[in-house]
Each structure stands twice: as C-alpha cells, then as structure tokens.
GROMACS .gro file of C-alpha atoms in nm:
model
   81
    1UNK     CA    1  12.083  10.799   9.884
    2UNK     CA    2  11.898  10.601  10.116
    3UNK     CA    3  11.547  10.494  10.147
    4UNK     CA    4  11.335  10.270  10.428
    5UNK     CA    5  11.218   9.926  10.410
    6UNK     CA    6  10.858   9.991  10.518
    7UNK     CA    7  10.677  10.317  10.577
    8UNK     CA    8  10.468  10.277  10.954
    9UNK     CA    9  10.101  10.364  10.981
   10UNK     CA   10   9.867  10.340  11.296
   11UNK     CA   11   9.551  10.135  11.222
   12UNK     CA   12   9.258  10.109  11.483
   13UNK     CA   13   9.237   9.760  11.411
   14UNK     CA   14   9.615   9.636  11.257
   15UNK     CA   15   9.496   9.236  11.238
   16UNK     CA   16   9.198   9.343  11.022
   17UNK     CA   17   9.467   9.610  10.848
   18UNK     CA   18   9.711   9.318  10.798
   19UNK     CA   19   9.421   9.038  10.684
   20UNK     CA   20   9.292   9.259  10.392
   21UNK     CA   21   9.631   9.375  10.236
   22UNK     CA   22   9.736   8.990  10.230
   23UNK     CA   23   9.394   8.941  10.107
   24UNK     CA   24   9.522   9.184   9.821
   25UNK     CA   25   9.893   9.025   9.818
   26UNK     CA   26  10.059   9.299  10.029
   27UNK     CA   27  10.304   9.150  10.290
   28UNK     CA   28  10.303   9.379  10.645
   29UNK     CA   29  10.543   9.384  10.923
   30UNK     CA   30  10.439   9.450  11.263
   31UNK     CA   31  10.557   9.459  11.616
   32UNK     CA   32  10.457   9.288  11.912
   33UNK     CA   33  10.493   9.300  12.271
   34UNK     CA   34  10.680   9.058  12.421
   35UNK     CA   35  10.475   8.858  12.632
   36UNK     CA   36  10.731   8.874  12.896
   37UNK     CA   37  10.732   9.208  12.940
   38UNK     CA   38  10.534   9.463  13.110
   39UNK     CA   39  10.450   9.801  12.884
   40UNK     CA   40  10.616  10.080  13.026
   41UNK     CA   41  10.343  10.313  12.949
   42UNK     CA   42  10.003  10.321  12.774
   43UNK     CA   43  10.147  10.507  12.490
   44UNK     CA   44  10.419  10.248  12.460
   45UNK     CA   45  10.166   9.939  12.393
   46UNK     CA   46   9.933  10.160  12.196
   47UNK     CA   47  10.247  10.175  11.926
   48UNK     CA   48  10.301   9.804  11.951
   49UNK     CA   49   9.930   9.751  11.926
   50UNK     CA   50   9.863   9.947  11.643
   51UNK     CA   51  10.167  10.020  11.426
   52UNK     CA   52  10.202   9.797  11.144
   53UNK     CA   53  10.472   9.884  10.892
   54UNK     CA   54  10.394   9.870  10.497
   55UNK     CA   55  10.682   9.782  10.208
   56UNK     CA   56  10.813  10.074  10.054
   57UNK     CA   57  11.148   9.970   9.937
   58UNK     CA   58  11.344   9.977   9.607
   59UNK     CA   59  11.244   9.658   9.494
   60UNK     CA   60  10.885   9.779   9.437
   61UNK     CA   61  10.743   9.954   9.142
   62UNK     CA   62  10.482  10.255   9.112
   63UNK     CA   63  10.281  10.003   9.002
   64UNK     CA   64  10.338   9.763   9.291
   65UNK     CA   65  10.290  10.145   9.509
   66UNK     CA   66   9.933  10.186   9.331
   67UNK     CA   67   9.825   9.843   9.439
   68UNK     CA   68   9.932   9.973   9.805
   69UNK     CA   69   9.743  10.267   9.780
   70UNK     CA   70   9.416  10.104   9.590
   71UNK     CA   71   9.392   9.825   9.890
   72UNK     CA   72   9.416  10.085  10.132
   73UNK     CA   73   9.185  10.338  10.010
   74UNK     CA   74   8.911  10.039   9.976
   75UNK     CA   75   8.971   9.933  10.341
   76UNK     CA   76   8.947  10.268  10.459
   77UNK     CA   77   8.590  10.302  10.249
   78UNK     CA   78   8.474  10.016  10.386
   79UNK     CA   79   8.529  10.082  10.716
   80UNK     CA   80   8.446  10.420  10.753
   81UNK     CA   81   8.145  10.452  10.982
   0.00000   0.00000   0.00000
C-alpha cells in the first residue's frame, strides 16, 4: 500500500556514484554531515559518507527502472579492479 521514495545503496566512492548516473539522467539524493557537527562514531560518518539514495518511486516506469539498473551495472564494470 505503500512504497519508498528512493531505495539506499553504499558506494565506495558516492560523488563518482552520483556524477555518472546524472551523466545517464538519474537524479540521487544523498546525505551529508553537517559541518557543525562532530560524528558520533566512525560508523555514523561512514553512512553519511557513503549512502546515496536512488529513485524508486511510483512515478517511475520499468523502463525508467532498466535505465537504473543499465547505468549501474556499467559503473560497476568499469570500476571493478
């Protein structure tokens, strides 16, 4: 009955992440840490660090979904040591 905005994914390097789904006309939401704050832990900054959230929501078709997953699986080829 319900269903997310964005699904979340850890990437070792989100701005890259980000730059090449834009690149492929993918929008991304991420968070940040606010600069005024201290992270409580290291675990706590590695999520804002490297958490960036991809759209999932109603509004998109499997179509739009197979774009996703097309961008992502040629990122993830291309940088794949």
């Amino acid at each position: 009955t319900s269903a997310p905005l964005y699904f979340h994914i850890f990437a070792k390097d989100k701005a890259l992440l980000a730059k090449h789904l834009k690149m492929n006309g993918i929008d991304t939401w991420s968070y940040h840490m606010p600069k005024f704050l201290d992270p409580p832990d290291k675990e706590i900054l590695y999520i804002y660090e490297h958490t960036l959230f991809l759209p999932c929501d109603q509004r998109y078709t499997e179509n739009d979904m197979k774009i996703l997953c097309d961008a992502l699986e040629k990122y993830e080829k291309a940088n794949t040591i």
